[in-house]
mmCIF file of C-alpha atoms and ligand atoms in Angstrom:
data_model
loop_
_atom_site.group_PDB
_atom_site.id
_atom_site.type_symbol
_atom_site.label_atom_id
_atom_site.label_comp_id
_atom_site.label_asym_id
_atom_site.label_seq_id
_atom_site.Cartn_x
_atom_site.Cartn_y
_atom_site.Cartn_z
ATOM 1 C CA UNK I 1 0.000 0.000 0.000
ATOM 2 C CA UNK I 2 1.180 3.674 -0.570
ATOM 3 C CA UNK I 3 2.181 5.688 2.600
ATOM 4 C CA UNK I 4 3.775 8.675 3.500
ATOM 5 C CA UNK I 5 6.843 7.569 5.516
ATOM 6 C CA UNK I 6 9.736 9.270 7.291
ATOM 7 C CA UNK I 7 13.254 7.407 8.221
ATOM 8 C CA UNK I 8 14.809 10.303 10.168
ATOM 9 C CA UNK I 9 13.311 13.714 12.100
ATOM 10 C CA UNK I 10 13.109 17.163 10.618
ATOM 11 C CA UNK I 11 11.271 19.537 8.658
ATOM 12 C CA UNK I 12 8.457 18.454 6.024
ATOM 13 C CA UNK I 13 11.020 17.357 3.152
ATOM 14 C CA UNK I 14 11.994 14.325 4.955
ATOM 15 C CA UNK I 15 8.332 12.873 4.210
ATOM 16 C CA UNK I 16 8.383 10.430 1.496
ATOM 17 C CA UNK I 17 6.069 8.550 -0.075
ATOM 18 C CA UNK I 18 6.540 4.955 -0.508
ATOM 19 C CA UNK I 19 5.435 1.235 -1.222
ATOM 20 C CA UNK I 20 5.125 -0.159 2.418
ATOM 21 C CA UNK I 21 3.426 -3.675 3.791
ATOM 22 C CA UNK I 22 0.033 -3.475 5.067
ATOM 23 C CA UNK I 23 0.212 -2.706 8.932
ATOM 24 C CA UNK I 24 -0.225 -5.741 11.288
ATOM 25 C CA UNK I 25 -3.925 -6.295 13.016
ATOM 26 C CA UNK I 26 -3.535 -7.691 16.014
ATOM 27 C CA UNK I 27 -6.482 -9.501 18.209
ATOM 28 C CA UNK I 28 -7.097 -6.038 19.900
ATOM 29 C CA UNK I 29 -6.869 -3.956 16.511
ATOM 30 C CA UNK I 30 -9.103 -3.111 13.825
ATOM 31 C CA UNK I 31 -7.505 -2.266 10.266
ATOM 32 C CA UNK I 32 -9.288 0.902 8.617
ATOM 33 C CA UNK I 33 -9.307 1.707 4.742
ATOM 34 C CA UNK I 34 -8.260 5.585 5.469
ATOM 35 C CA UNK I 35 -10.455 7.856 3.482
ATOM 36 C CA UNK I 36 -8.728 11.035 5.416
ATOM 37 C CA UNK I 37 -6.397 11.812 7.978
ATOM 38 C CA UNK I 38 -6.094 14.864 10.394
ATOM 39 C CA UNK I 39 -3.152 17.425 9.895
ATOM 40 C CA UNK I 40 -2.146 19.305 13.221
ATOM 41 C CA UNK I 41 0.690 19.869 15.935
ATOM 42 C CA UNK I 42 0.784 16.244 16.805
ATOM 43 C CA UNK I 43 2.166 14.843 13.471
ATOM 44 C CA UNK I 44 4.653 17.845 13.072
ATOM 45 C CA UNK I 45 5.935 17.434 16.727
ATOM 46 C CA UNK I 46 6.622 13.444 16.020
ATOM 47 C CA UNK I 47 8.050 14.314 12.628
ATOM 48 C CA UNK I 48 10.324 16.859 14.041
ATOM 49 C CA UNK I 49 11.360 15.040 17.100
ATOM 50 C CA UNK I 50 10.758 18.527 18.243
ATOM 51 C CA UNK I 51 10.735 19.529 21.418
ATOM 52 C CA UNK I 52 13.354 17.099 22.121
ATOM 53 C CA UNK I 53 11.900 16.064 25.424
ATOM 54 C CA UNK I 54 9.422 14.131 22.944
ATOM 55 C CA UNK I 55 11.818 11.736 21.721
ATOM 56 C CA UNK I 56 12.114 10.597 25.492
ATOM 57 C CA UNK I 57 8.614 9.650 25.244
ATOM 58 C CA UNK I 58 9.187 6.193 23.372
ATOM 59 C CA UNK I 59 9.235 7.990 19.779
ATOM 60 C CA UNK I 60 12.854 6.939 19.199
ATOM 61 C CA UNK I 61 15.687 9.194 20.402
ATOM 62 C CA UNK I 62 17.764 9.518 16.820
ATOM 63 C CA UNK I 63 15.017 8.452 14.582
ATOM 64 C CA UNK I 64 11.530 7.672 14.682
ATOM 65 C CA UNK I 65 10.417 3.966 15.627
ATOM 66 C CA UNK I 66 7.224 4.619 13.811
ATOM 67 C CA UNK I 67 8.362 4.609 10.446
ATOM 68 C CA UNK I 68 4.270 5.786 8.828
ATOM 69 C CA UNK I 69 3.136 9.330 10.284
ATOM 70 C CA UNK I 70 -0.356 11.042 10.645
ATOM 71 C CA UNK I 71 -2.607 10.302 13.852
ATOM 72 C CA UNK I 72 -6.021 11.192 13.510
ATOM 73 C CA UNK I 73 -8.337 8.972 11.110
ATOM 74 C CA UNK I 74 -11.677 8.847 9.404
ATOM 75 C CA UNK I 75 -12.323 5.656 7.027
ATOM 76 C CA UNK I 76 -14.021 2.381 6.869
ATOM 77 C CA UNK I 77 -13.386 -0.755 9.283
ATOM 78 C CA UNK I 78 -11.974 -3.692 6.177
ATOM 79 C CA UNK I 79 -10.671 -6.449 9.159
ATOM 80 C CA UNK I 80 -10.683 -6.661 12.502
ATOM 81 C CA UNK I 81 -8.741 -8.904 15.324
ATOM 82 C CA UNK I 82 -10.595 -11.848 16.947
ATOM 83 C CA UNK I 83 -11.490 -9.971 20.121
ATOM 84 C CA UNK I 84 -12.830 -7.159 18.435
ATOM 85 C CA UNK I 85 -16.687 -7.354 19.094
ATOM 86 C CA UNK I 86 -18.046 -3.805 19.162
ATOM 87 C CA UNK I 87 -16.798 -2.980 15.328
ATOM 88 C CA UNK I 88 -18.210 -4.634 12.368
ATOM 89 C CA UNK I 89 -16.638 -4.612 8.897
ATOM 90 C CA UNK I 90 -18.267 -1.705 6.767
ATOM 91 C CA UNK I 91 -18.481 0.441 9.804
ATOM 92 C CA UNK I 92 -17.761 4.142 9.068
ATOM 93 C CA UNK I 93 -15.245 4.732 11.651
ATOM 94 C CA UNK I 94 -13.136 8.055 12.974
ATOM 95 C CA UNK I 95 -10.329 8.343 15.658
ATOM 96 C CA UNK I 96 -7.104 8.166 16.382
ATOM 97 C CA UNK I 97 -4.738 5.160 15.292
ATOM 98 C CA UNK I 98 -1.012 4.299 14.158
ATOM 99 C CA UNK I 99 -0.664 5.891 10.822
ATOM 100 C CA UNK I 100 -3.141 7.596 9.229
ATOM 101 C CA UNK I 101 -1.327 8.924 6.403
ATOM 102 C CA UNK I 102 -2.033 5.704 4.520
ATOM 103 C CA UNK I 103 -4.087 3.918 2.609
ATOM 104 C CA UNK I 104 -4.467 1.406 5.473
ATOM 105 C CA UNK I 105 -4.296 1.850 9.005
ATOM 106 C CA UNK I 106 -4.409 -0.034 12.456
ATOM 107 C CA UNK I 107 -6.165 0.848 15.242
ATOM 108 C CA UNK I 108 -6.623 -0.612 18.911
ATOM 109 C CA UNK I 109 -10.753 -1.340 19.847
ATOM 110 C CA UNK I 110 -9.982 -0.131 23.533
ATOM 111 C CA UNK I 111 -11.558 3.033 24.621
ATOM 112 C CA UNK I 112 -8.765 5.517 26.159
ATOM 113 C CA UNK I 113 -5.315 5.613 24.900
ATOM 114 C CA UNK I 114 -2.642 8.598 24.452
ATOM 115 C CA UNK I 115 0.212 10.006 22.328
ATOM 116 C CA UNK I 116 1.934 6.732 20.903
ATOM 117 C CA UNK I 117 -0.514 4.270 21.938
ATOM 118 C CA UNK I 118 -2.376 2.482 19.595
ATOM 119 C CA UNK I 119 -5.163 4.783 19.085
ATOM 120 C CA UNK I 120 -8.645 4.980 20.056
ATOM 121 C CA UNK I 121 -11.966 5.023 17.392
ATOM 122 C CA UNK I 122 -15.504 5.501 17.149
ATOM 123 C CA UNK I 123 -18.333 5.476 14.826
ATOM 124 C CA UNK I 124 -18.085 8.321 12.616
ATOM 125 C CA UNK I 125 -20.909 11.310 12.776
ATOM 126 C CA UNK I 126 -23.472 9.794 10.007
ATOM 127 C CA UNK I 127 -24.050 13.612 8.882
ATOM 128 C CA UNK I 128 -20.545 14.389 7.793
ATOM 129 C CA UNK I 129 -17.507 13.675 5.217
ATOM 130 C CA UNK I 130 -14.722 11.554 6.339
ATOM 131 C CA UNK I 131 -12.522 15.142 5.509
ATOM 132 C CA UNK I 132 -14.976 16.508 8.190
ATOM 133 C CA UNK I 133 -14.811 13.177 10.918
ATOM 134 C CA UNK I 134 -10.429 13.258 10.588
ATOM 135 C CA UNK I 135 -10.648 16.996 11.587
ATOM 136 C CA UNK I 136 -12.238 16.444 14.461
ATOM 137 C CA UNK I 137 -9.966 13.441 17.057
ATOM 138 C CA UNK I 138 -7.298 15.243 18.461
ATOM 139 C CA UNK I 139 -8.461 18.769 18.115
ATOM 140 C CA UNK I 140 -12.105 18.892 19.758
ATOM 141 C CA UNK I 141 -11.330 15.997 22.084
ATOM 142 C CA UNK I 142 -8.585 18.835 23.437
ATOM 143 C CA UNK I 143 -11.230 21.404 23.203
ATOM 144 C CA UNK I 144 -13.694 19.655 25.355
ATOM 145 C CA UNK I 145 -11.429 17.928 28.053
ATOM 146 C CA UNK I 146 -9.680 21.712 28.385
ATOM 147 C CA UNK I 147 -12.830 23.410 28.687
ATOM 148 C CA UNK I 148 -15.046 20.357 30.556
ATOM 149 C CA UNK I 149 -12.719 18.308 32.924
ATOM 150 C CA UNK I 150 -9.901 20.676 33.229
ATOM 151 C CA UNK I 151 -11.603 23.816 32.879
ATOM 152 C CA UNK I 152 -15.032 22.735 34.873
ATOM 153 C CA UNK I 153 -16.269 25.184 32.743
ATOM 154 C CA UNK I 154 -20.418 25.853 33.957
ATOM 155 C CA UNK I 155 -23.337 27.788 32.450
ATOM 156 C CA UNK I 156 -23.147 31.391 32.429
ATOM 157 C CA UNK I 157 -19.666 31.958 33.237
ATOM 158 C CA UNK I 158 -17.366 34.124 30.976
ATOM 159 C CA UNK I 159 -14.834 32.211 28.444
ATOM 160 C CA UNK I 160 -12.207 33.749 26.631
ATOM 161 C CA UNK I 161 -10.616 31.067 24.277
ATOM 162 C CA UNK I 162 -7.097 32.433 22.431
ATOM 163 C CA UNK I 163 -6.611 31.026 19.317
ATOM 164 C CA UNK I 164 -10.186 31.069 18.392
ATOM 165 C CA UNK I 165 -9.255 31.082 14.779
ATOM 166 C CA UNK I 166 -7.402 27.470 14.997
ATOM 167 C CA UNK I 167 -8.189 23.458 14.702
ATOM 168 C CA UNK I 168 -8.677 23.454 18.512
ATOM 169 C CA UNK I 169 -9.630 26.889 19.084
ATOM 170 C CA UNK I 170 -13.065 26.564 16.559
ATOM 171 C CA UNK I 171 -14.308 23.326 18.362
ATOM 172 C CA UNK I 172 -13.567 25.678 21.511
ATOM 173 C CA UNK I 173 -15.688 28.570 20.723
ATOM 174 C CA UNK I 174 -18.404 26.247 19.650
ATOM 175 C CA UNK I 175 -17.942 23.741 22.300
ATOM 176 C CA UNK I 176 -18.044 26.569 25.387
ATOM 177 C CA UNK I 177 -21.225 27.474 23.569
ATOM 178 C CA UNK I 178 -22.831 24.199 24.417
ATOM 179 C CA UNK I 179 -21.964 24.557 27.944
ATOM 180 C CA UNK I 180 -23.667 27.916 28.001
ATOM 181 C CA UNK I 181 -21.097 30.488 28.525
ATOM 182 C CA UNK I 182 -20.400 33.592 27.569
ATOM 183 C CA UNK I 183 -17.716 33.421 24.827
ATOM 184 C CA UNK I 184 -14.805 35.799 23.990
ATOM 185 C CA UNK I 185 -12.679 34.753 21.256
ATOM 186 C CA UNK I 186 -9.184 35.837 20.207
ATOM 187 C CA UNK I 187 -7.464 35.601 16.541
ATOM 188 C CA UNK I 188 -5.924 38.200 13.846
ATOM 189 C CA UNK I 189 -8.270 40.295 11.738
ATOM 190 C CA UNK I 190 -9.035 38.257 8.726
ATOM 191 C CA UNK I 191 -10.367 35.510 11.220
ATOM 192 C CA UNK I 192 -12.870 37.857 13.180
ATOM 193 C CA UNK I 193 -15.727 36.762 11.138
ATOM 194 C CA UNK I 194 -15.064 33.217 10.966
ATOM 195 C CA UNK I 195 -15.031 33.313 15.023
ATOM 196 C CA UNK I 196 -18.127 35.280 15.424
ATOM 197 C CA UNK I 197 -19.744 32.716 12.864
ATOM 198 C CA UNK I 198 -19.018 29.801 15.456
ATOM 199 C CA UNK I 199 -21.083 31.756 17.974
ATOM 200 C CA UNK I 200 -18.702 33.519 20.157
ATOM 201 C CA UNK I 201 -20.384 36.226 21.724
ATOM 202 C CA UNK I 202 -17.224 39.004 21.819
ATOM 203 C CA UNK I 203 -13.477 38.868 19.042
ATOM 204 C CA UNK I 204 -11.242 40.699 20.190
ATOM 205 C CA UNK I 205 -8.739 40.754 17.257
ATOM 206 C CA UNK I 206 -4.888 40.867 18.737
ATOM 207 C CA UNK I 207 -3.312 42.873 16.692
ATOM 208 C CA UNK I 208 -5.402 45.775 17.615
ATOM 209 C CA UNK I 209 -5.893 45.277 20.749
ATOM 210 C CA UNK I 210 -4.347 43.338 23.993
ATOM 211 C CA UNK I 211 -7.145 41.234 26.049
ATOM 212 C CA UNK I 212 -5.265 41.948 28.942
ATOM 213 C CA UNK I 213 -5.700 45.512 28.679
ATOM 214 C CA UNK I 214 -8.954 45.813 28.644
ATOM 215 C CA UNK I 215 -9.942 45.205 32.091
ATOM 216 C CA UNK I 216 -11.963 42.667 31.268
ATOM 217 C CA UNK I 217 -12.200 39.530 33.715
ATOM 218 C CA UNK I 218 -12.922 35.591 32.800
ATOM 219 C CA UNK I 219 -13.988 32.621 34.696
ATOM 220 C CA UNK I 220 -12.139 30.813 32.813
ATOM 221 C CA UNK I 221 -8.491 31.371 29.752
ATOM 222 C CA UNK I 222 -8.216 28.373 27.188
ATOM 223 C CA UNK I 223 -5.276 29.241 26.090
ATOM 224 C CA UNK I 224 -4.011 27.839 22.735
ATOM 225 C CA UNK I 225 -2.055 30.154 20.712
ATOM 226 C CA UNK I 226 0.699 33.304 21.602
ATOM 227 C CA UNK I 227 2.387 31.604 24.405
ATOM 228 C CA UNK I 228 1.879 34.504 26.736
ATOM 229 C CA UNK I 229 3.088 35.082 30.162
ATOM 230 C CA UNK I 230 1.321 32.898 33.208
ATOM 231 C CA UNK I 231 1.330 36.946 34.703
ATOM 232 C CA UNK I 232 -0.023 38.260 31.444
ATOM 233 C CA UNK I 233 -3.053 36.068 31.210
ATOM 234 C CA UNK I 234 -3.793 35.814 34.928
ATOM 235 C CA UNK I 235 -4.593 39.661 34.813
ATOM 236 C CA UNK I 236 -7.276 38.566 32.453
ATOM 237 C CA UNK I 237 -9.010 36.043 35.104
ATOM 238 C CA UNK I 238 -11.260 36.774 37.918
ATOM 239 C CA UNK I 239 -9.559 36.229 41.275
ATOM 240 C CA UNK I 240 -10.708 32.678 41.298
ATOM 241 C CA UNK I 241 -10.825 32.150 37.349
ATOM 242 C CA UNK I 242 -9.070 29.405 35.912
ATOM 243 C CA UNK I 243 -6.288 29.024 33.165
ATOM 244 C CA UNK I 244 -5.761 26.015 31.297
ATOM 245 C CA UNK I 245 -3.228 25.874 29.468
ATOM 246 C CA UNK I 246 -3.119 23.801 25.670
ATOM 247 C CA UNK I 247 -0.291 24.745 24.099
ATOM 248 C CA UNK I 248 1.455 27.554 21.681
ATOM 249 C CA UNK I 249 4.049 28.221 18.999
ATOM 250 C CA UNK I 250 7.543 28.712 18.779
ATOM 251 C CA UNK I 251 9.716 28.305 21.727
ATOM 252 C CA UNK I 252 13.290 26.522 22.190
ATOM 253 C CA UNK I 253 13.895 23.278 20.797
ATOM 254 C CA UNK I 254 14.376 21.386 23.978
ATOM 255 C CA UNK I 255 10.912 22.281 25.934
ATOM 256 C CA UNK I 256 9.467 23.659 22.774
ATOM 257 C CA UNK I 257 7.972 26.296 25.399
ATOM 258 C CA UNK I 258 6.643 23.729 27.472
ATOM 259 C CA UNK I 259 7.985 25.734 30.411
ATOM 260 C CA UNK I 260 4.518 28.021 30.979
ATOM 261 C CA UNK I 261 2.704 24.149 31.317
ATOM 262 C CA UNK I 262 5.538 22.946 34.094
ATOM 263 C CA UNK I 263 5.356 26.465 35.916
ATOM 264 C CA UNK I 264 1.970 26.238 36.366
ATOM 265 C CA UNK I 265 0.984 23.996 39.002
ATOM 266 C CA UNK I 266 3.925 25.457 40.684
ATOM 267 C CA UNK I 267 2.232 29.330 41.011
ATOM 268 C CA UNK I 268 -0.948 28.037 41.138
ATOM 269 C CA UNK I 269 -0.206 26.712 44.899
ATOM 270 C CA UNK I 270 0.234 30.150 45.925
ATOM 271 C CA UNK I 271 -2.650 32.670 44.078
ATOM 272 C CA UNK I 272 -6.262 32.131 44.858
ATOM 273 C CA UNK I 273 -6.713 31.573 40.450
ATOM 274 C CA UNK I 274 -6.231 27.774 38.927
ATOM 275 C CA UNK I 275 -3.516 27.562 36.445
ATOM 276 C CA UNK I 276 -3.359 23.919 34.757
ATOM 277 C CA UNK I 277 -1.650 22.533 32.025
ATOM 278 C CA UNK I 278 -3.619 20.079 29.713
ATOM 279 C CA UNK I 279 -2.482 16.851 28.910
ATOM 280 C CA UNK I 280 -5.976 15.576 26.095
ATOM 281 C CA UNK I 281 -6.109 11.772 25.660
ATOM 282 C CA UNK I 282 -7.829 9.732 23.402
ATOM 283 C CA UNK I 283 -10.935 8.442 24.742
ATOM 284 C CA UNK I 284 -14.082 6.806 22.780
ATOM 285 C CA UNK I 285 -16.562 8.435 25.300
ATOM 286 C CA UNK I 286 -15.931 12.197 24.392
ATOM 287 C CA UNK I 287 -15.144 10.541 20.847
ATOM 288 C CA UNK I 288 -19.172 9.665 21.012
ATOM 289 C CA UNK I 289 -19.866 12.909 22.827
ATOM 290 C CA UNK I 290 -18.680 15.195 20.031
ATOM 291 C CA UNK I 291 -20.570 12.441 17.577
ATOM 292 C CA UNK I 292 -23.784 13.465 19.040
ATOM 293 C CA UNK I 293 -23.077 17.116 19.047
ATOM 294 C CA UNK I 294 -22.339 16.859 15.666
ATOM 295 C CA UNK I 295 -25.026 14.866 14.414
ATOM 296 C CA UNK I 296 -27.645 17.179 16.963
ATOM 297 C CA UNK I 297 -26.398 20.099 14.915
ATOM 298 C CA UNK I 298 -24.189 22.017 17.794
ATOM 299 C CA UNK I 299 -20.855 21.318 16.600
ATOM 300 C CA UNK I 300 -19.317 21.389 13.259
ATOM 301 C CA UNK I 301 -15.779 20.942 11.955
ATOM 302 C CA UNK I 302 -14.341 24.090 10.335
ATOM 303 C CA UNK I 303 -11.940 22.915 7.462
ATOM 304 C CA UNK I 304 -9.400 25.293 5.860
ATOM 305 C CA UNK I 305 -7.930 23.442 3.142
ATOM 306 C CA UNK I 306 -7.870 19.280 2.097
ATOM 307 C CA UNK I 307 -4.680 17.708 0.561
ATOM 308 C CA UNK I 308 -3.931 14.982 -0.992
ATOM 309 C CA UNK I 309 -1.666 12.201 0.152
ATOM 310 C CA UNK I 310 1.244 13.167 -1.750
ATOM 311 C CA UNK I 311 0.698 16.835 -0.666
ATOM 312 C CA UNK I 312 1.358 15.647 3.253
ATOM 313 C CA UNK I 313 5.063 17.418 3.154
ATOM 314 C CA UNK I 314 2.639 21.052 2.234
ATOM 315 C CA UNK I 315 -0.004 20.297 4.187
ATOM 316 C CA UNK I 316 2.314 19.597 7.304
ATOM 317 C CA UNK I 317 4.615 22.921 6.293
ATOM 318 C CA UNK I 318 1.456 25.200 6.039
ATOM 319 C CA UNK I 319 0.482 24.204 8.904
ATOM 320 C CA UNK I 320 3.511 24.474 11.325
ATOM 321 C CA UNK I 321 2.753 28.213 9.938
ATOM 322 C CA UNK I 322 -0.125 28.505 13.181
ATOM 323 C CA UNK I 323 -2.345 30.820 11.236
ATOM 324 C CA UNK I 324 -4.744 28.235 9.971
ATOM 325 C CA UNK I 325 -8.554 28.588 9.630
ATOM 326 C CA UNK I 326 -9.519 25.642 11.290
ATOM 327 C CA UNK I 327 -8.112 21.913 10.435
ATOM 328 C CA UNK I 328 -6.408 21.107 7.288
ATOM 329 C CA UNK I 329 -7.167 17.706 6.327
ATOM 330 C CA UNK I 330 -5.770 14.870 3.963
ATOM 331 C CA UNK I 331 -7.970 12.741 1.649
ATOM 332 C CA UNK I 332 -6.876 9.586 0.441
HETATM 333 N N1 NAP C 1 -2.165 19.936 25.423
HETATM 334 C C1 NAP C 1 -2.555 19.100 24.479
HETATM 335 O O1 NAP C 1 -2.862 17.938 24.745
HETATM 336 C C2 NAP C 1 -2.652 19.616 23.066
HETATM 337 C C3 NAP C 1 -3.446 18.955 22.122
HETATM 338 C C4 NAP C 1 -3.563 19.504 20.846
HETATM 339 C C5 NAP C 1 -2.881 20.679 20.531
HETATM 340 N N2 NAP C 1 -2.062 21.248 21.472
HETATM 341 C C6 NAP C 1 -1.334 22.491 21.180
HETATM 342 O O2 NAP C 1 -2.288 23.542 21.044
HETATM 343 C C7 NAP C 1 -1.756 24.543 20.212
HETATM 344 C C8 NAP C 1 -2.804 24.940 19.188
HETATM 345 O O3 NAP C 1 -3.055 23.870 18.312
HETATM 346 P P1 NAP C 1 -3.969 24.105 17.039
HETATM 347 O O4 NAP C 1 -4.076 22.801 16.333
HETATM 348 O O5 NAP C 1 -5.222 24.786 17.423
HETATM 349 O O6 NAP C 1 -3.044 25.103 16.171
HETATM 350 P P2 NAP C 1 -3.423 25.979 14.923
HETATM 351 O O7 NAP C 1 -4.500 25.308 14.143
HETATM 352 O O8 NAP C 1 -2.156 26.327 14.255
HETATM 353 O O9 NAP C 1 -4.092 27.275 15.514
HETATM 354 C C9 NAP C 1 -3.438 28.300 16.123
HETATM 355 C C10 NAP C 1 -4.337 29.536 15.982
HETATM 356 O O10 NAP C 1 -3.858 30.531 16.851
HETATM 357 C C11 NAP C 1 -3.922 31.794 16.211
HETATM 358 N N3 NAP C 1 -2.852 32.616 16.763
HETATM 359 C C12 NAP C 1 -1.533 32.645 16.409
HETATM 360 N N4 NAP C 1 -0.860 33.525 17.165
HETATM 361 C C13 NAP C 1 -1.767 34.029 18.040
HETATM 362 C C14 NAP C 1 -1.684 34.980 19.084
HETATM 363 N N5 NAP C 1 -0.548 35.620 19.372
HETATM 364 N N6 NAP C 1 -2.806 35.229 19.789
HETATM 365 C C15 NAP C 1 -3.974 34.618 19.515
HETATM 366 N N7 NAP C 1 -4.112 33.738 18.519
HETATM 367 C C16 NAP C 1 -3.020 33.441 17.787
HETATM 368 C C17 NAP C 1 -3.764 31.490 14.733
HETATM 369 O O11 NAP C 1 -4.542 32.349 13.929
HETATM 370 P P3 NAP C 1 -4.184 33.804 13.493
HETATM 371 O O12 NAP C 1 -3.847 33.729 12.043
HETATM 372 O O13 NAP C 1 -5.459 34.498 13.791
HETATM 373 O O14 NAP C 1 -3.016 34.301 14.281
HETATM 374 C C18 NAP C 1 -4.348 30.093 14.584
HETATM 375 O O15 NAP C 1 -5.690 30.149 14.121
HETATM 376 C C19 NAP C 1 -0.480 23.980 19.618
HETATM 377 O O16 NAP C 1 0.621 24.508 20.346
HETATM 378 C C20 NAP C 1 -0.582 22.501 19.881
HETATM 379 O O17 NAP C 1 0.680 21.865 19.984
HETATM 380 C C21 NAP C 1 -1.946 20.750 22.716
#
């Protein structure tokens, strides 16, 4: 089968595209005809091997063990192990697995799993493309376990999301919707009316205008783009508000900026706000969750641009750019 493969870590040229065998399925696994396959972060981070605390995590320290890249997954179940019971073959499936920039993939059939595990699926909203389903994995599963289990986000409250504009920050917007709250977004001018589309309530476009400045307060910061100070953002939370923090660009190439996350346990301990770093999983329950808000009309995937599977390299490099409308997708 054709697959876009990498033998060493760097930038987007060391993607190739190649002849490879057809993955194994074990007992556990289901094996998925990929009709598309999520671009974000999380593939340029393990194609990288940047920040280099990564390649500690099991990747492989001077290459990468997994020789197939991509992550997130929408296709069709074609085989599955002999333990498998709750997939059948035809199912439309989406998720995470091991290698999704392929024309087959393998997947485990358990229900939580993280970064380099084998992956976690679902069945696939019935009212959307596969382009749509591979968008959403990674990206609104963040968005909803930063907002919901770290966040405890609650009707009513005030929610400014930064990085509004972005694959997690749309599911955000339209996620802290569903809970009820008041939403404030944040992104660069051409995105203002793409944010206010998703339903946030205030856009405060950045390069006018500093949230921080305003004297505006929020219950709760999703913070997922700028990689501003812990001091910075807490003067935009209520004295009890909470921060959770997703990620942001740039940084050095050891932590890859990763210093804000480990800091912020640390200050939280001694200011009356909450300031936690978020760590999303894979897990087929919010998988099913976002199905239902999907299929109920609430939540919709916002996709910037597709790709096809010899375009990975692009689609990877125009990414890593961070000024993405939404989720650029593959289809194969
Ligand atoms: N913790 C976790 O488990 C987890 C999971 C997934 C992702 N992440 C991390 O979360 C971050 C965001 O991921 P993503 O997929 O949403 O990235 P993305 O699609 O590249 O989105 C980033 C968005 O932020 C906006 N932006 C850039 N600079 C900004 C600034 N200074 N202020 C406000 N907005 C700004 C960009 O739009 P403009 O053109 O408007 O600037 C863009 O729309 C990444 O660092 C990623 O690694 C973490």
């Amino acid at each position: 089968m054709k697959a876009m493969t990498q033998d060493r870590y760097g930038s987007a040229d060391v993607l190739t595209l190649a002849d490879v065998d057809m993955p194994a399925v074990g007992d556990d696994d289901v094996l998925i005809r990929v009709r598309a396959a999520g671009v974000g972060p999380e593939v340029w981070h393990l194609m990288t091997g940047r920040p280099y605390f990564v390649r500690l995590m099991g990747f492989g320290l001077r290459k990468p063990k997994a020789r197939v890249v991509g992550r997130d997954v929408a296709g069709v179940v074609e085989a599955a192990g002999k333990d498998v019971t709750q997939f059948q073959l035809g199912d439309e499936v989406f998720g995470s697995c091991r290698g999704a920039y392929a024309e087959y993939a393998s997947a485990g059939a358990g229900s939580e799993g993280g970064v380099g595990t084998s992956g976690v699926v679902a069945l696939k909203p019935t009212n959307i493309t596969f382009e749509q389903a591979a968008a959403v994995p990674t990206s609104a599963s963040t968005a909803l376990q930063g907002l919901r289990d770290a966040g405890g986000i609650r009707a009513g409250q005030s929610v400014l999301i930064i990085g509004a504009s972005g694959g997690v920050g749309t599911f955000a917007v339209q996620l802290a919707k569903t809970f009820g709250a008041r939403v404030t977004g944040v992104c660069s001018t051409s995105k203002v009316d793409l944010v206010r589309s998703l339903g946030a309530d205030h856009v405060i476009d950045y390069t006018r205008e500093d949230f921080a400045a305003r004297g505006e307060h929020h219950d709760l910061i999703l913070d997922t783009a700028g990689r501003r100070s812990l001091a910075h953002l807490r003067r935009a939370l209520t004295p009890r508000g909470t921060l959770v923090i997703v990620g942001g660009e740039g940084g050095g190439p050891w932590t890859g900026g990763f210093e804000r996350q480990l800091w912020a346990p640390v200050v939280s301990r001694f200011v009356p706000q909450q300031l936690r770093p978020l760590t999303a999983v894979d897990r087929r329950e919010d998988l099913l969750y976002l199905k239902d808000l999907i299929e109920g009309g609430k939540l919709t995937p916002v996709i910037d641009r597709t790709y096809r599977l010899d375009e990975a390299a692009k689609a990877l490099a125009d990414a890593d750019e961070g000024h993405g409308r939404g989720k650029k997708v593959i289809t194969v």
